[in-house]
PDB file of C-alpha atoms in Angstrom:
ATOM      1  CA  ASP H   1      13.462   9.031  10.480  1.00 63.00           C
ATOM      2  CA  THR H   2      10.343   7.168   9.337  1.00 68.00           C
ATOM      3  CA  GLU H   3      10.236   8.649   5.884  1.00 91.00           C
ATOM      4  CA  VAL H   4      10.312   7.112   2.474  1.00 96.00           C
ATOM      5  CA  THR H   5      11.295   9.865   0.061  1.00 97.00           C
ATOM      6  CA  GLN H   6      10.428   9.764  -3.619  1.00 98.00           C
ATOM      7  CA  THR H   7      11.620  12.060  -6.390  1.00 98.00           C
ATOM      8  CA  PRO H   8      10.371  13.644  -8.484  1.00 97.00           C
ATOM      9  CA  LYS H   9       6.868  14.332  -7.163  1.00 96.00           C
ATOM     10  CA  HIS H  10       5.547  14.948 -10.674  1.00 97.00           C
ATOM     11  CA  LEU H  11       6.901  13.830 -14.045  1.00 97.00           C
ATOM     12  CA  VAL H  12       5.656  14.410 -17.563  1.00 97.00           C
ATOM     13  CA  MET H  13       7.419  12.417 -20.239  1.00 95.00           C
ATOM     14  CA  GLY H  14       7.015  11.633 -23.896  1.00 94.00           C
ATOM     15  CA  MET H  15       6.720   8.125 -25.220  1.00 93.00           C
ATOM     16  CA  THR H  16      10.287   8.182 -26.532  1.00 91.00           C
ATOM     17  CA  ASN H  17      11.866   9.546 -23.366  1.00 92.00           C
ATOM     18  CA  LYS H  18      13.945   7.748 -20.782  1.00 96.00           C
ATOM     19  CA  LYS H  19      13.475   8.804 -17.187  1.00 97.00           C
ATOM     20  CA  SER H  20      14.034   7.397 -13.706  1.00 98.00           C
ATOM     21  CA  LEU H  21      12.072   7.489 -10.490  1.00 98.00           C
ATOM     22  CA  LYS H  22      14.017   7.458  -7.256  1.00 98.00           C
ATOM     23  CA  CYS H  23      13.169   6.233  -3.772  1.00 98.00           C
ATOM     24  CA  GLU H  24      15.205   6.484  -0.600  1.00 98.00           C
ATOM     25  CA  GLN H  25      14.753   5.307   2.981  1.00 96.00           C
ATOM     26  CA  HIS H  26      17.062   5.411   5.980  1.00 93.00           C
ATOM     27  CA  MET H  27      15.122   3.188   8.358  1.00 91.00           C
ATOM     28  CA  GLY H  28      17.370   0.191   7.797  1.00 90.00           C
ATOM     29  CA  HIS H  29      14.572  -1.600   5.959  1.00 90.00           C
ATOM     30  CA  ARG H  30      15.699  -4.499   3.808  1.00 89.00           C
ATOM     31  CA  ALA H  31      12.547  -4.914   1.702  1.00 90.00           C
ATOM     32  CA  MET H  32      11.552  -2.283  -0.844  1.00 93.00           C
ATOM     33  CA  TYR H  33       8.635  -2.195  -3.233  1.00 94.00           C
ATOM     34  CA  TRP H  34       7.275  -0.442  -6.289  1.00 96.00           C
ATOM     35  CA  TYR H  35       3.522  -0.083  -6.650  1.00 96.00           C
ATOM     36  CA  LYS H  36       1.420   1.453  -9.408  1.00 97.00           C
ATOM     37  CA  GLN H  37      -1.848   3.149  -8.520  1.00 96.00           C
ATOM     38  CA  LYS H  38      -4.429   4.304 -11.025  1.00 96.00           C
ATOM     39  CA  ALA H  39      -7.124   6.767 -10.002  1.00 92.00           C
ATOM     40  CA  LYS H  40      -9.774   5.304  -7.691  1.00 90.00           C
ATOM     41  CA  LYS H  41      -7.999   1.932  -7.627  1.00 94.00           C
ATOM     42  CA  PRO H  42      -5.877   0.177  -5.002  1.00 95.00           C
ATOM     43  CA  PRO H  43      -2.097   0.057  -5.307  1.00 94.00           C
ATOM     44  CA  GLU H  44      -0.883  -2.797  -7.504  1.00 94.00           C
ATOM     45  CA  LEU H  45       2.398  -4.455  -6.672  1.00 92.00           C
ATOM     46  CA  MET H  46       5.025  -4.262  -9.427  1.00 95.00           C
ATOM     47  CA  PHE H  47       8.343  -5.315  -7.897  1.00 95.00           C
ATOM     48  CA  VAL H  48       9.756  -6.435  -4.560  1.00 92.00           C
ATOM     49  CA  TYR H  49      13.401  -6.252  -3.588  1.00 92.00           C
ATOM     50  CA  SER H  50      14.508  -8.209  -0.557  1.00 88.00           C
ATOM     51  CA  TYR H  51      18.040  -7.665   0.705  1.00 90.00           C
ATOM     52  CA  GLU H  52      18.868  -5.849  -2.550  1.00 93.00           C
ATOM     53  CA  LYS H  53      17.804  -8.780  -4.704  1.00 92.00           C
ATOM     54  CA  LEU H  54      14.761  -8.790  -6.956  1.00 94.00           C
ATOM     55  CA  SER H  55      12.337 -11.220  -5.330  1.00 89.00           C
ATOM     56  CA  ILE H  56       9.087 -10.530  -7.158  1.00 88.00           C
ATOM     57  CA  ASN H  57       8.307  -9.196 -10.626  1.00 92.00           C
ATOM     58  CA  GLU H  58       4.564  -9.184 -11.081  1.00 90.00           C
ATOM     59  CA  SER H  59       4.794  -9.711 -14.859  1.00 90.00           C
ATOM     60  CA  VAL H  60       5.608  -6.051 -15.386  1.00 96.00           C
ATOM     61  CA  PRO H  61       6.444  -5.005 -18.986  1.00 96.00           C
ATOM     62  CA  SER H  62      10.143  -4.600 -19.709  1.00 96.00           C
ATOM     63  CA  ARG H  63       9.719  -0.867 -20.343  1.00 97.00           C
ATOM     64  CA  PHE H  64       9.815  -0.672 -16.525  1.00 98.00           C
ATOM     65  CA  SER H  65      13.226  -1.631 -15.164  1.00 98.00           C
ATOM     66  CA  PRO H  66      13.874  -1.639 -11.406  1.00 98.00           C
ATOM     67  CA  GLU H  67      17.246  -1.245  -9.773  1.00 98.00           C
ATOM     68  CA  CYS H  68      18.386  -1.438  -6.161  1.00 97.00           C
ATOM     69  CA  PRO H  69      21.895   0.066  -5.949  1.00 95.00           C
ATOM     70  CA  ASN H  70      22.090  -0.381  -2.174  1.00 94.00           C
ATOM     71  CA  SER H  71      19.902  -1.089   0.814  1.00 90.00           C
ATOM     72  CA  SER H  72      18.652   2.522   1.028  1.00 95.00           C
ATOM     73  CA  LEU H  73      17.916   3.256  -2.616  1.00 97.00           C
ATOM     74  CA  LEU H  74      15.448   1.966  -5.151  1.00 98.00           C
ATOM     75  CA  ASN H  75      15.122   3.211  -8.711  1.00 98.00           C
ATOM     76  CA  LEU H  76      12.589   2.598 -11.439  1.00 98.00           C
ATOM     77  CA  HIS H  77      13.900   3.242 -14.944  1.00 98.00           C
ATOM     78  CA  LEU H  78      11.288   4.113 -17.535  1.00 97.00           C
ATOM     79  CA  HIS H  79      11.662   3.798 -21.290  1.00 96.00           C
ATOM     80  CA  ALA H  80       9.213   3.910 -24.193  1.00 95.00           C
ATOM     81  CA  LEU H  81       6.171   4.190 -21.950  1.00 96.00           C
ATOM     82  CA  GLN H  82       2.602   4.319 -23.179  1.00 96.00           C
ATOM     83  CA  PRO H  83      -0.104   6.826 -22.166  1.00 96.00           C
ATOM     84  CA  GLU H  84      -1.855   4.071 -20.208  1.00 96.00           C
ATOM     85  CA  ASP H  85       1.215   3.910 -17.945  1.00 97.00           C
ATOM     86  CA  SER H  86       0.211   7.283 -16.514  1.00 97.00           C
ATOM     87  CA  ALA H  87      -0.411   6.709 -12.812  1.00 97.00           C
ATOM     88  CA  LEU H  88       0.856   7.373  -9.306  1.00 97.00           C
ATOM     89  CA  TYR H  89       3.973   5.297  -8.661  1.00 98.00           C
ATOM     90  CA  LEU H  90       4.465   4.501  -5.013  1.00 97.00           C
ATOM     91  CA  CYS H  91       7.587   3.225  -3.351  1.00 97.00           C
ATOM     92  CA  ALA H  92       7.376   1.441  -0.022  1.00 94.00           C
ATOM     93  CA  SER H  93       9.722  -0.238   2.408  1.00 92.00           C
ATOM     94  CA  SER H  94       9.432  -2.658   5.294  1.00 89.00           C
ATOM     95  CA  ARG H  95      11.795  -4.179   7.769  1.00 85.00           C
ATOM     96  CA  GLY H  96      12.086  -7.431   5.881  1.00 73.00           C
ATOM     97  CA  SER H  97      12.423  -9.527   8.998  1.00 61.00           C
ATOM     98  CA  PHE H  98      11.962 -13.239   8.458  1.00 57.00           C
ATOM     99  CA  HIS H  99      10.364 -13.634  11.832  1.00 52.00           C
ATOM    100  CA  MET H 100       7.741 -10.912  12.090  1.00 60.00           C
ATOM    101  CA  ASN H 101       5.089  -9.241  10.035  1.00 60.00           C
ATOM    102  CA  THR H 102       6.066  -5.634   9.748  1.00 73.00           C
ATOM    103  CA  GLU H 103       4.258  -2.681   8.316  1.00 82.00           C
ATOM    104  CA  ALA H 104       5.113  -1.111   5.001  1.00 86.00           C
ATOM    105  CA  PHE H 105       5.847   2.618   4.884  1.00 91.00           C
ATOM    106  CA  PHE H 106       4.859   4.367   1.674  1.00 94.00           C
ATOM    107  CA  GLY H 107       6.468   7.329  -0.019  1.00 96.00           C
ATOM    108  CA  GLN H 108       4.387  10.240  -1.300  1.00 96.00           C
ATOM    109  CA  GLY H 109       4.558   8.883  -4.799  1.00 96.00           C
ATOM    110  CA  THR H 110       5.518  10.199  -8.218  1.00 97.00           C
ATOM    111  CA  ARG H 111       2.606  11.253 -10.365  1.00 97.00           C
ATOM    112  CA  LEU H 112       3.609  10.247 -13.875  1.00 97.00           C
ATOM    113  CA  THR H 113       1.954  11.521 -17.018  1.00 97.00           C
ATOM    114  CA  VAL H 114       2.960  10.012 -20.368  1.00 97.00           C
ATOM    115  CA  VAL H 115       2.127  12.194 -23.356  1.00 95.00           C
TER     116      VAL H 115
ATOM    117  CA  GLY T   1      -2.589 -16.144  -5.154  1.00 75.00           C
ATOM    118  CA  GLU T   2      -4.345 -14.103  -2.515  1.00 81.00           C
ATOM    119  CA  ASN T   3      -7.672 -12.415  -3.295  1.00 89.00           C
ATOM    120  CA  VAL T   4      -9.114  -9.751  -1.000  1.00 94.00           C
ATOM    121  CA  GLU T   5     -12.682  -8.587  -1.303  1.00 96.00           C
ATOM    122  CA  GLN T   6     -13.781  -5.384   0.408  1.00 98.00           C
ATOM    123  CA  HIS T   7     -17.172  -3.806   0.917  1.00 97.00           C
ATOM    124  CA  PRO T   8     -18.851  -1.432   0.763  1.00 98.00           C
ATOM    125  CA  SER T   9     -17.110   0.536  -1.963  1.00 97.00           C
ATOM    126  CA  THR T  10     -18.629   3.785  -0.670  1.00 98.00           C
ATOM    127  CA  LEU T  11     -19.951   4.657   2.762  1.00 98.00           C
ATOM    128  CA  SER T  12     -21.565   7.847   4.022  1.00 98.00           C
ATOM    129  CA  VAL T  13     -22.158   8.378   7.712  1.00 98.00           C
ATOM    130  CA  GLN T  14     -23.204  11.282   9.871  1.00 98.00           C
ATOM    131  CA  GLU T  15     -20.545  12.776  12.095  1.00 98.00           C
ATOM    132  CA  GLY T  16     -20.489  10.937  15.389  1.00 98.00           C
ATOM    133  CA  ASP T  17     -21.879   7.702  13.989  1.00 98.00           C
ATOM    134  CA  SER T  18     -19.878   4.502  13.550  1.00 98.00           C
ATOM    135  CA  ALA T  19     -18.493   3.130  10.290  1.00 98.00           C
ATOM    136  CA  VAL T  20     -17.756  -0.519   9.540  1.00 98.00           C
ATOM    137  CA  ILE T  21     -15.790  -1.831   6.574  1.00 98.00           C
ATOM    138  CA  LYS T  22     -15.534  -5.561   5.902  1.00 98.00           C
ATOM    139  CA  CYS T  23     -12.984  -7.647   4.039  1.00 98.00           C
ATOM    140  CA  THR T  24     -12.566 -11.301   3.203  1.00 97.00           C
ATOM    141  CA  TYR T  25      -9.418 -13.064   2.054  1.00 95.00           C
ATOM    142  CA  SER T  26      -8.829 -16.332   0.285  1.00 92.00           C
ATOM    143  CA  ASP T  27      -5.349 -17.554   1.261  1.00 89.00           C
ATOM    144  CA  SER T  28      -5.347 -19.283   4.635  1.00 89.00           C
ATOM    145  CA  ALA T  29      -1.567 -18.721   4.811  1.00 86.00           C
ATOM    146  CA  SER T  30      -2.054 -14.952   5.117  1.00 88.00           C
ATOM    147  CA  ASN T  31      -1.063 -13.875   8.592  1.00 88.00           C
ATOM    148  CA  TYR T  32      -0.853 -10.094   8.581  1.00 89.00           C
ATOM    149  CA  PHE T  33      -3.735  -7.721   7.878  1.00 93.00           C
ATOM    150  CA  PRO T  34      -3.000  -3.995   7.683  1.00 93.00           C
ATOM    151  CA  TRP T  35      -5.503  -1.226   7.075  1.00 96.00           C
ATOM    152  CA  TYR T  36      -4.423   1.879   5.170  1.00 96.00           C
ATOM    153  CA  LYS T  37      -6.037   5.298   4.942  1.00 97.00           C
ATOM    154  CA  GLN T  38      -5.406   7.326   1.811  1.00 96.00           C
ATOM    155  CA  GLU T  39      -6.495  10.926   1.590  1.00 95.00           C
ATOM    156  CA  LEU T  40      -6.892  12.482  -1.830  1.00 91.00           C
ATOM    157  CA  GLY T  41      -3.513  12.969  -3.498  1.00 88.00           C
ATOM    158  CA  LYS T  42      -1.590  11.544  -0.553  1.00 92.00           C
ATOM    159  CA  ARG T  43       0.228   8.353   0.311  1.00 94.00           C
ATOM    160  CA  PRO T  44      -1.452   5.343   1.930  1.00 94.00           C
ATOM    161  CA  GLN T  45      -0.792   5.434   5.667  1.00 94.00           C
ATOM    162  CA  LEU T  46      -1.150   2.540   8.048  1.00 93.00           C
ATOM    163  CA  ILE T  47      -3.844   3.182  10.641  1.00 96.00           C
ATOM    164  CA  ILE T  48      -4.041  -0.194  12.323  1.00 96.00           C
ATOM    165  CA  ASP T  49      -2.945  -3.756  11.699  1.00 93.00           C
ATOM    166  CA  ILE T  50      -3.665  -7.167  13.139  1.00 92.00           C
ATOM    167  CA  ARG T  51      -1.699 -10.388  13.135  1.00 88.00           C
ATOM    168  CA  SER T  52      -3.206 -13.814  12.828  1.00 85.00           C
ATOM    169  CA  ASN T  53      -2.583 -14.754  16.445  1.00 85.00           C
ATOM    170  CA  VAL T  54      -4.928 -11.999  17.654  1.00 85.00           C
ATOM    171  CA  GLY T  55      -8.701 -11.716  17.297  1.00 92.00           C
ATOM    172  CA  GLU T  56      -9.173  -8.040  18.020  1.00 96.00           C
ATOM    173  CA  LYS T  57      -7.113  -4.888  18.348  1.00 95.00           C
ATOM    174  CA  LYS T  58      -8.167  -1.398  19.327  1.00 97.00           C
ATOM    175  CA  ASP T  59      -6.503   2.003  19.068  1.00 95.00           C
ATOM    176  CA  GLN T  60      -8.634   4.851  20.384  1.00 96.00           C
ATOM    177  CA  ARG T  61     -11.584   5.194  17.973  1.00 97.00           C
ATOM    178  CA  ILE T  62     -10.371   2.504  15.600  1.00 98.00           C
ATOM    179  CA  ALA T  63     -10.675  -1.241  16.059  1.00 98.00           C
ATOM    180  CA  VAL T  64     -10.076  -4.246  13.870  1.00 98.00           C
ATOM    181  CA  THR T  65     -11.454  -7.754  14.312  1.00 97.00           C
ATOM    182  CA  LEU T  66     -10.203 -10.924  12.651  1.00 96.00           C
ATOM    183  CA  ASN T  67     -11.992 -14.228  12.206  1.00 96.00           C
ATOM    184  CA  LYS T  68      -9.412 -16.671  10.859  1.00 93.00           C
ATOM    185  CA  THR T  69     -11.878 -19.510  10.493  1.00 93.00           C
ATOM    186  CA  ALA T  70     -14.186 -17.476   8.298  1.00 95.00           C
ATOM    187  CA  LYS T  71     -11.270 -15.587   6.698  1.00 95.00           C
ATOM    188  CA  HIS T  72     -12.714 -12.187   7.282  1.00 95.00           C
ATOM    189  CA  PHE T  73     -11.658  -9.049   9.075  1.00 97.00           C
ATOM    190  CA  SER T  74     -13.342  -5.747   9.718  1.00 98.00           C
ATOM    191  CA  LEU T  75     -12.477  -2.149  10.508  1.00 98.00           C
ATOM    192  CA  HIS T  76     -14.636  -0.256  12.991  1.00 98.00           C
ATOM    193  CA  ILE T  77     -14.421   3.504  13.396  1.00 98.00           C
ATOM    194  CA  THR T  78     -16.466   4.993  16.220  1.00 98.00           C
ATOM    195  CA  GLU T  79     -17.452   8.631  16.781  1.00 98.00           C
ATOM    196  CA  THR T  80     -16.554   9.501  13.222  1.00 98.00           C
ATOM    197  CA  GLN T  81     -15.203  12.953  12.431  1.00 97.00           C
ATOM    198  CA  PRO T  82     -14.991  14.850   9.114  1.00 97.00           C
ATOM    199  CA  GLU T  83     -11.227  14.252   9.027  1.00 96.00           C
ATOM    200  CA  ASP T  84     -11.929  10.515   8.857  1.00 98.00           C
ATOM    201  CA  SER T  85     -13.165  11.077   5.301  1.00 98.00           C
ATOM    202  CA  ALA T  86     -10.770   9.215   2.999  1.00 98.00           C
ATOM    203  CA  VAL T  87     -10.364   5.970   1.095  1.00 98.00           C
ATOM    204  CA  TYR T  88      -9.638   2.987   3.307  1.00 98.00           C
ATOM    205  CA  PHE T  89      -7.871  -0.112   1.978  1.00 97.00           C
ATOM    206  CA  CYS T  90      -7.723  -3.440   3.712  1.00 97.00           C
ATOM    207  CA  ALA T  91      -4.881  -5.755   2.831  1.00 94.00           C
ATOM    208  CA  ALA T  92      -3.684  -9.274   3.482  1.00 91.00           C
ATOM    209  CA  THR T  93      -0.252 -10.757   3.242  1.00 84.00           C
ATOM    210  CA  PHE T  94       1.972 -13.583   4.249  1.00 73.00           C
ATOM    211  CA  SER T  95       5.135 -12.072   5.539  1.00 62.00           C
ATOM    212  CA  GLY T  96       8.276 -14.145   5.177  1.00 60.00           C
ATOM    213  CA  GLY T  97      10.999 -11.575   4.871  1.00 58.00           C
ATOM    214  CA  TYR T  98       9.003  -9.292   2.619  1.00 67.00           C
ATOM    215  CA  GLN T  99       5.333  -8.679   2.045  1.00 72.00           C
ATOM    216  CA  LYS T 100       3.459  -9.500  -1.108  1.00 78.00           C
ATOM    217  CA  VAL T 101       0.539  -7.357  -0.083  1.00 83.00           C
ATOM    218  CA  THR T 102      -2.819  -7.774  -1.766  1.00 87.00           C
ATOM    219  CA  PHE T 103      -5.109  -4.776  -1.317  1.00 92.00           C
ATOM    220  CA  GLY T 104      -8.872  -4.692  -1.296  1.00 95.00           C
ATOM    221  CA  ILE T 105     -10.566  -2.400  -3.766  1.00 96.00           C
ATOM    222  CA  GLY T 106     -10.972   0.383  -1.215  1.00 97.00           C
ATOM    223  CA  THR T 107     -13.878   2.036   0.586  1.00 98.00           C
ATOM    224  CA  LYS T 108     -14.518   5.725   0.123  1.00 98.00           C
ATOM    225  CA  LEU T 109     -15.767   6.969   3.475  1.00 98.00           C
ATOM    226  CA  GLN T 110     -17.553  10.284   3.658  1.00 98.00           C
ATOM    227  CA  VAL T 111     -18.349  11.720   7.082  1.00 98.00           C
ATOM    228  CA  ILE T 112     -21.077  14.315   6.828  1.00 97.00           C
ATOM    229  CA  PRO T 113     -20.793  17.156   9.366  1.00 95.00           C
TER     230      PRO T 113
END
């Protein structure tokens, strides 16, 4: 299984809503990532979890709250978002080995629209 | 932090011709350089990668070269086909347990049949 699965695929939410994005992988990867991608732009790193601990927060606003319940799951909790937060949110995972560079596998993404 | 510059931003080639995309990076500690292909509405997918202890790597029609001294690396696609049309991102990272990947701005490749 070389899949990173994200749900939902599409999400429309109002600015007062609370929603969560989910990501799951069963490759035994110990590093998981959230990226944000706007149209015609490269993915921008938001958060990195390494061995279920938050390792990097790229100065992301607190209305985005990541959570890693276990080594296979990664959530992104959303609250009080703004229309400019509309984007494709990509989850990725990699082996997380300390001795080798390993590729990152991306999920299909959640296309989020904030209205 | 790392900065990756990529060019050209758009590239049109005739089917069968070669395409070359170039990237430069700023952080000499970067040691892993993946290339991703992203088709419209789809996820980025790794097509080839190179590690800093190697100067060149080839996989069928795709090759990547790395010049560590000059801090630049390039993607070469030969005998291009319409299905090669996509956005290609180069990236650079130092991997020490996880990857803080910095992507280039992307190159939109159009292969004209």
